[in-house]
Amino acid sequence: MYKLQPKPVIVTLEIASADMEQFNTLRALHFPGHANYLEAHLTLFYRLPGMEAAIPEILQQYAQRPVMPLQVSGVVNFGTGVAYTLQSSMLQELHASLQKDFDPWLVKQDRHPLRPHITIQNKVTAFKAAQLHAQLTESFTPFDITAVGFGTWAYLRGPWKALDRFMFEER
């Protein structure tokens, strides 16, 4: 049961746990330990108001859908880290619809088009990021994963606290 709370809420796309194993393994190996508070994740919205009762209602409504395939399409170096990029027209349409419903509460960062990614390294030197990027790119082949729902999290100035999950329907 979702509980309203004063901290900002982060919304993630839940990925099948078997699909996340490889990302979590890479994150454990390459993310600096002092800054690795979280498992790998795909953030949809970075800051929604935790006291807004409509947010969980909207997520529950949108969860009434089948699981969604996503393609892991590439590896990107963003200067201080590395992430896997994802492609899905269904996810882009879903995110755009959620943006419309969340419009009154969106901060500037959450108004941008979604660039879905799963970060496996961050807060490192440009040299370390370039090394990992080259290593992962050398053997990369696109592959599919499955989105299975939404997760909500309270932001605690570093770590996140899990609040609730809104799971898609298995069809």
PDB file of C-alpha atoms in Angstrom, residues 8-161:
ATOM      1  CA  PRO A   8      10.408  13.705  -3.176  1.00  0.00           C
ATOM      2  CA  VAL A   9       9.430  10.575  -5.093  1.00  0.00           C
ATOM      3  CA  ILE A  10      11.475   8.973  -7.863  1.00  0.00           C
ATOM      4  CA  VAL A  11       9.675   6.741 -10.372  1.00  0.00           C
ATOM      5  CA  THR A  12      11.621   3.923 -12.010  1.00  0.00           C
ATOM      6  CA  LEU A  13      10.751   1.350 -14.623  1.00  0.00           C
ATOM      7  CA  GLU A  14      10.948  -2.087 -13.012  1.00  0.00           C
ATOM      8  CA  ILE A  15      12.899  -4.576 -15.116  1.00  0.00           C
ATOM      9  CA  ALA A  16      12.620  -8.369 -14.766  1.00  0.00           C
ATOM     10  CA  SER A  17      15.026  -9.442 -12.024  1.00  0.00           C
ATOM     11  CA  ALA A  18      16.777 -12.011 -14.254  1.00  0.00           C
ATOM     12  CA  ASP A  19      17.465  -9.235 -16.778  1.00  0.00           C
ATOM     13  CA  MET A  20      18.855  -6.927 -14.085  1.00  0.00           C
ATOM     14  CA  GLU A  21      21.418  -9.422 -12.765  1.00  0.00           C
ATOM     15  CA  GLN A  22      24.027  -8.540 -15.392  1.00  0.00           C
ATOM     16  CA  PHE A  23      23.608  -4.779 -14.841  1.00  0.00           C
ATOM     17  CA  ASN A  24      23.881  -5.166 -11.065  1.00  0.00           C
ATOM     18  CA  THR A  25      26.992  -7.314 -11.452  1.00  0.00           C
ATOM     19  CA  LEU A  26      28.629  -4.707 -13.695  1.00  0.00           C
ATOM     20  CA  ARG A  27      27.584  -1.914 -11.346  1.00  0.00           C
ATOM     21  CA  ALA A  28      29.107  -3.722  -8.357  1.00  0.00           C
ATOM     22  CA  LEU A  29      32.367  -4.136 -10.312  1.00  0.00           C
ATOM     23  CA  HIS A  30      32.658  -0.642 -11.808  1.00  0.00           C
ATOM     24  CA  PHE A  31      30.737   1.864  -9.672  1.00  0.00           C
ATOM     25  CA  PRO A  32      32.862   3.411  -6.887  1.00  0.00           C
ATOM     26  CA  GLY A  33      31.870   1.646  -3.670  1.00  0.00           C
ATOM     27  CA  HIS A  34      31.567   4.848  -1.617  1.00  0.00           C
ATOM     28  CA  ALA A  35      28.917   6.183  -4.038  1.00  0.00           C
ATOM     29  CA  ASN A  36      27.079   2.970  -4.939  1.00  0.00           C
ATOM     30  CA  TYR A  37      23.951   3.249  -2.779  1.00  0.00           C
ATOM     31  CA  LEU A  38      21.623   1.605  -5.281  1.00  0.00           C
ATOM     32  CA  GLU A  39      21.179  -1.348  -7.549  1.00  0.00           C
ATOM     33  CA  ALA A  40      21.032  -0.681 -11.283  1.00  0.00           C
ATOM     34  CA  HIS A  41      17.805   1.049 -12.344  1.00  0.00           C
ATOM     35  CA  LEU A  42      16.026   2.946 -15.114  1.00  0.00           C
ATOM     36  CA  THR A  43      14.681   6.281 -13.883  1.00  0.00           C
ATOM     37  CA  LEU A  44      11.517   7.662 -15.486  1.00  0.00           C
ATOM     38  CA  PHE A  45      10.921  10.680 -13.211  1.00  0.00           C
ATOM     39  CA  TYR A  46      13.425  12.237 -10.828  1.00  0.00           C
ATOM     40  CA  ARG A  47      11.339  14.379  -8.505  1.00  0.00           C
ATOM     41  CA  LEU A  48       7.591  14.135  -7.934  1.00  0.00           C
ATOM     42  CA  PRO A  49       5.875  15.385  -4.765  1.00  0.00           C
ATOM     43  CA  GLY A  50       5.559  12.600  -2.197  1.00  0.00           C
ATOM     44  CA  MET A  51       2.397  14.057  -0.695  1.00  0.00           C
ATOM     45  CA  GLU A  52       0.405  14.031  -3.954  1.00  0.00           C
ATOM     46  CA  ALA A  53      -2.182  11.218  -3.756  1.00  0.00           C
ATOM     47  CA  ALA A  54      -2.852  11.286  -7.509  1.00  0.00           C
ATOM     48  CA  ILE A  55       0.638   9.973  -8.357  1.00  0.00           C
ATOM     49  CA  PRO A  56       0.161   6.382  -7.132  1.00  0.00           C
ATOM     50  CA  GLU A  57      -3.350   6.380  -8.609  1.00  0.00           C
ATOM     51  CA  ILE A  58      -1.948   7.364 -12.018  1.00  0.00           C
ATOM     52  CA  LEU A  59       0.800   4.733 -11.816  1.00  0.00           C
ATOM     53  CA  GLN A  60      -1.734   2.056 -10.880  1.00  0.00           C
ATOM     54  CA  GLN A  61      -3.850   3.025 -13.878  1.00  0.00           C
ATOM     55  CA  TYR A  62      -0.869   2.835 -16.257  1.00  0.00           C
ATOM     56  CA  ALA A  63       0.235  -0.503 -14.782  1.00  0.00           C
ATOM     57  CA  GLN A  64      -2.901  -2.084 -16.269  1.00  0.00           C
ATOM     58  CA  ARG A  65      -0.937  -3.137 -19.319  1.00  0.00           C
ATOM     59  CA  PRO A  66       1.140  -6.113 -20.452  1.00  0.00           C
ATOM     60  CA  VAL A  67       4.845  -6.378 -19.757  1.00  0.00           C
ATOM     61  CA  MET A  68       6.924  -4.452 -22.266  1.00  0.00           C
ATOM     62  CA  PRO A  69       9.979  -5.511 -24.293  1.00  0.00           C
ATOM     63  CA  LEU A  70      12.938  -3.124 -24.419  1.00  0.00           C
ATOM     64  CA  GLN A  71      16.066  -3.346 -26.531  1.00  0.00           C
ATOM     65  CA  VAL A  72      19.427  -2.654 -24.927  1.00  0.00           C
ATOM     66  CA  SER A  73      20.821  -0.856 -27.949  1.00  0.00           C
ATOM     67  CA  GLY A  74      24.260   0.439 -27.053  1.00  0.00           C
ATOM     68  CA  VAL A  75      26.864   1.571 -24.555  1.00  0.00           C
ATOM     69  CA  VAL A  76      27.418   5.282 -23.920  1.00  0.00           C
ATOM     70  CA  ASN A  77      30.256   7.134 -22.222  1.00  0.00           C
ATOM     71  CA  PHE A  78      28.936  10.295 -20.579  1.00  0.00           C
ATOM     72  CA  GLY A  79      32.288  11.594 -19.374  1.00  0.00           C
ATOM     73  CA  THR A  80      32.336  10.452 -15.751  1.00  0.00           C
ATOM     74  CA  GLY A  81      30.705   7.087 -16.303  1.00  0.00           C
ATOM     75  CA  VAL A  82      29.122   4.536 -18.577  1.00  0.00           C
ATOM     76  CA  ALA A  83      25.552   3.417 -19.198  1.00  0.00           C
ATOM     77  CA  TYR A  84      23.624   1.079 -21.441  1.00  0.00           C
ATOM     78  CA  THR A  85      21.109   2.809 -23.697  1.00  0.00           C
ATOM     79  CA  LEU A  86      17.660   1.379 -24.351  1.00  0.00           C
ATOM     80  CA  GLN A  87      15.179   1.724 -27.188  1.00  0.00           C
ATOM     81  CA  SER A  88      11.437   1.178 -27.193  1.00  0.00           C
ATOM     82  CA  SER A  89       8.762   3.158 -28.989  1.00  0.00           C
ATOM     83  CA  MET A  90       6.237   1.742 -26.479  1.00  0.00           C
ATOM     84  CA  LEU A  91       8.278   3.129 -23.577  1.00  0.00           C
ATOM     85  CA  GLN A  92       8.576   6.535 -25.252  1.00  0.00           C
ATOM     86  CA  GLU A  93       4.797   6.680 -25.762  1.00  0.00           C
ATOM     87  CA  LEU A  94       4.141   5.537 -22.187  1.00  0.00           C
ATOM     88  CA  HIS A  95       6.535   8.134 -20.777  1.00  0.00           C
ATOM     89  CA  ALA A  96       4.985  10.930 -22.869  1.00  0.00           C
ATOM     90  CA  SER A  97       1.517   9.981 -21.590  1.00  0.00           C
ATOM     91  CA  LEU A  98       2.750   9.924 -17.992  1.00  0.00           C
ATOM     92  CA  GLN A  99       4.342  13.340 -18.508  1.00  0.00           C
ATOM     93  CA  LYS A 100       0.941  14.728 -19.521  1.00  0.00           C
ATOM     94  CA  ASP A 101      -0.733  13.273 -16.429  1.00  0.00           C
ATOM     95  CA  PHE A 102       2.103  14.370 -14.112  1.00  0.00           C
ATOM     96  CA  ASP A 103       2.416  17.808 -15.764  1.00  0.00           C
ATOM     97  CA  PRO A 104       1.391  19.924 -12.733  1.00  0.00           C
ATOM     98  CA  TRP A 105       4.221  18.419 -10.662  1.00  0.00           C
ATOM     99  CA  LEU A 106       7.079  18.051 -13.148  1.00  0.00           C
ATOM    100  CA  VAL A 107      10.406  19.743 -12.508  1.00  0.00           C
ATOM    101  CA  LYS A 108      12.451  20.918 -15.505  1.00  0.00           C
ATOM    102  CA  GLN A 109      14.498  17.689 -15.654  1.00  0.00           C
ATOM    103  CA  ASP A 110      11.326  15.564 -15.857  1.00  0.00           C
ATOM    104  CA  ARG A 111       9.878  17.629 -18.733  1.00  0.00           C
ATOM    105  CA  HIS A 112      12.614  16.535 -21.161  1.00  0.00           C
ATOM    106  CA  PRO A 113      12.112  13.644 -23.590  1.00  0.00           C
ATOM    107  CA  LEU A 114      13.125  10.327 -22.045  1.00  0.00           C
ATOM    108  CA  ARG A 115      16.593   9.019 -22.870  1.00  0.00           C
ATOM    109  CA  PRO A 116      16.314   5.595 -21.244  1.00  0.00           C
ATOM    110  CA  HIS A 117      19.526   4.181 -19.842  1.00  0.00           C
ATOM    111  CA  ILE A 118      20.900   1.997 -17.064  1.00  0.00           C
ATOM    112  CA  THR A 119      24.027   3.436 -15.464  1.00  0.00           C
ATOM    113  CA  ILE A 120      26.676   0.942 -14.445  1.00  0.00           C
ATOM    114  CA  GLN A 121      29.496   3.391 -13.691  1.00  0.00           C
ATOM    115  CA  ASN A 122      29.466   6.984 -12.468  1.00  0.00           C
ATOM    116  CA  LYS A 123      31.618   9.425 -10.504  1.00  0.00           C
ATOM    117  CA  VAL A 124      34.899   8.211 -12.020  1.00  0.00           C
ATOM    118  CA  THR A 125      37.607   9.928 -14.060  1.00  0.00           C
ATOM    119  CA  ALA A 126      37.167  10.416 -17.786  1.00  0.00           C
ATOM    120  CA  PHE A 127      40.033   7.945 -18.290  1.00  0.00           C
ATOM    121  CA  LYS A 128      38.314   5.168 -16.326  1.00  0.00           C
ATOM    122  CA  ALA A 129      35.017   5.812 -18.109  1.00  0.00           C
ATOM    123  CA  ALA A 130      36.741   5.655 -21.511  1.00  0.00           C
ATOM    124  CA  GLN A 131      38.441   2.376 -20.567  1.00  0.00           C
ATOM    125  CA  LEU A 132      35.199   0.703 -19.502  1.00  0.00           C
ATOM    126  CA  HIS A 133      33.325   2.075 -22.495  1.00  0.00           C
ATOM    127  CA  ALA A 134      35.920   0.640 -24.884  1.00  0.00           C
ATOM    128  CA  GLN A 135      35.871  -2.719 -23.083  1.00  0.00           C
ATOM    129  CA  LEU A 136      32.073  -3.041 -23.146  1.00  0.00           C
ATOM    130  CA  THR A 137      31.666  -1.705 -26.684  1.00  0.00           C
ATOM    131  CA  GLU A 138      34.161  -4.206 -28.098  1.00  0.00           C
ATOM    132  CA  SER A 139      31.922  -7.188 -27.342  1.00  0.00           C
ATOM    133  CA  PHE A 140      28.503  -5.505 -27.339  1.00  0.00           C
ATOM    134  CA  THR A 141      25.580  -7.005 -29.232  1.00  0.00           C
ATOM    135  CA  PRO A 142      22.059  -5.562 -28.786  1.00  0.00           C
ATOM    136  CA  PHE A 143      19.762  -7.684 -26.625  1.00  0.00           C
ATOM    137  CA  ASP A 144      16.240  -7.596 -25.219  1.00  0.00           C
ATOM    138  CA  ILE A 145      15.037  -7.180 -21.653  1.00  0.00           C
ATOM    139  CA  THR A 146      11.521  -6.944 -20.192  1.00  0.00           C
ATOM    140  CA  ALA A 147       9.893  -4.092 -18.249  1.00  0.00           C
ATOM    141  CA  VAL A 148       7.499  -5.467 -15.640  1.00  0.00           C
ATOM    142  CA  GLY A 149       6.177  -2.420 -13.771  1.00  0.00           C
ATOM    143  CA  PHE A 150       6.911   0.855 -12.003  1.00  0.00           C
ATOM    144  CA  GLY A 151       8.773   1.411  -8.747  1.00  0.00           C
ATOM    145  CA  THR A 152       8.506   4.417  -6.452  1.00  0.00           C
ATOM    146  CA  TRP A 153      11.289   5.552  -4.173  1.00  0.00           C
ATOM    147  CA  ALA A 154      11.858   8.254  -1.569  1.00  0.00           C
ATOM    148  CA  TYR A 155      15.031  10.240  -2.178  1.00  0.00           C
ATOM    149  CA  LEU A 156      17.153  10.412   0.988  1.00  0.00           C
ATOM    150  CA  ARG A 157      20.049  12.616  -0.246  1.00  0.00           C
ATOM    151  CA  GLY A 158      22.030   9.639  -1.500  1.00  0.00           C
ATOM    152  CA  PRO A 159      20.318   6.348  -0.754  1.00  0.00           C
ATOM    153  CA  TRP A 160      16.764   5.713  -1.889  1.00  0.00           C
ATOM    154  CA  LYS A 161      14.039   4.039   0.160  1.00  0.00           C
TER     155      LYS A 161
END
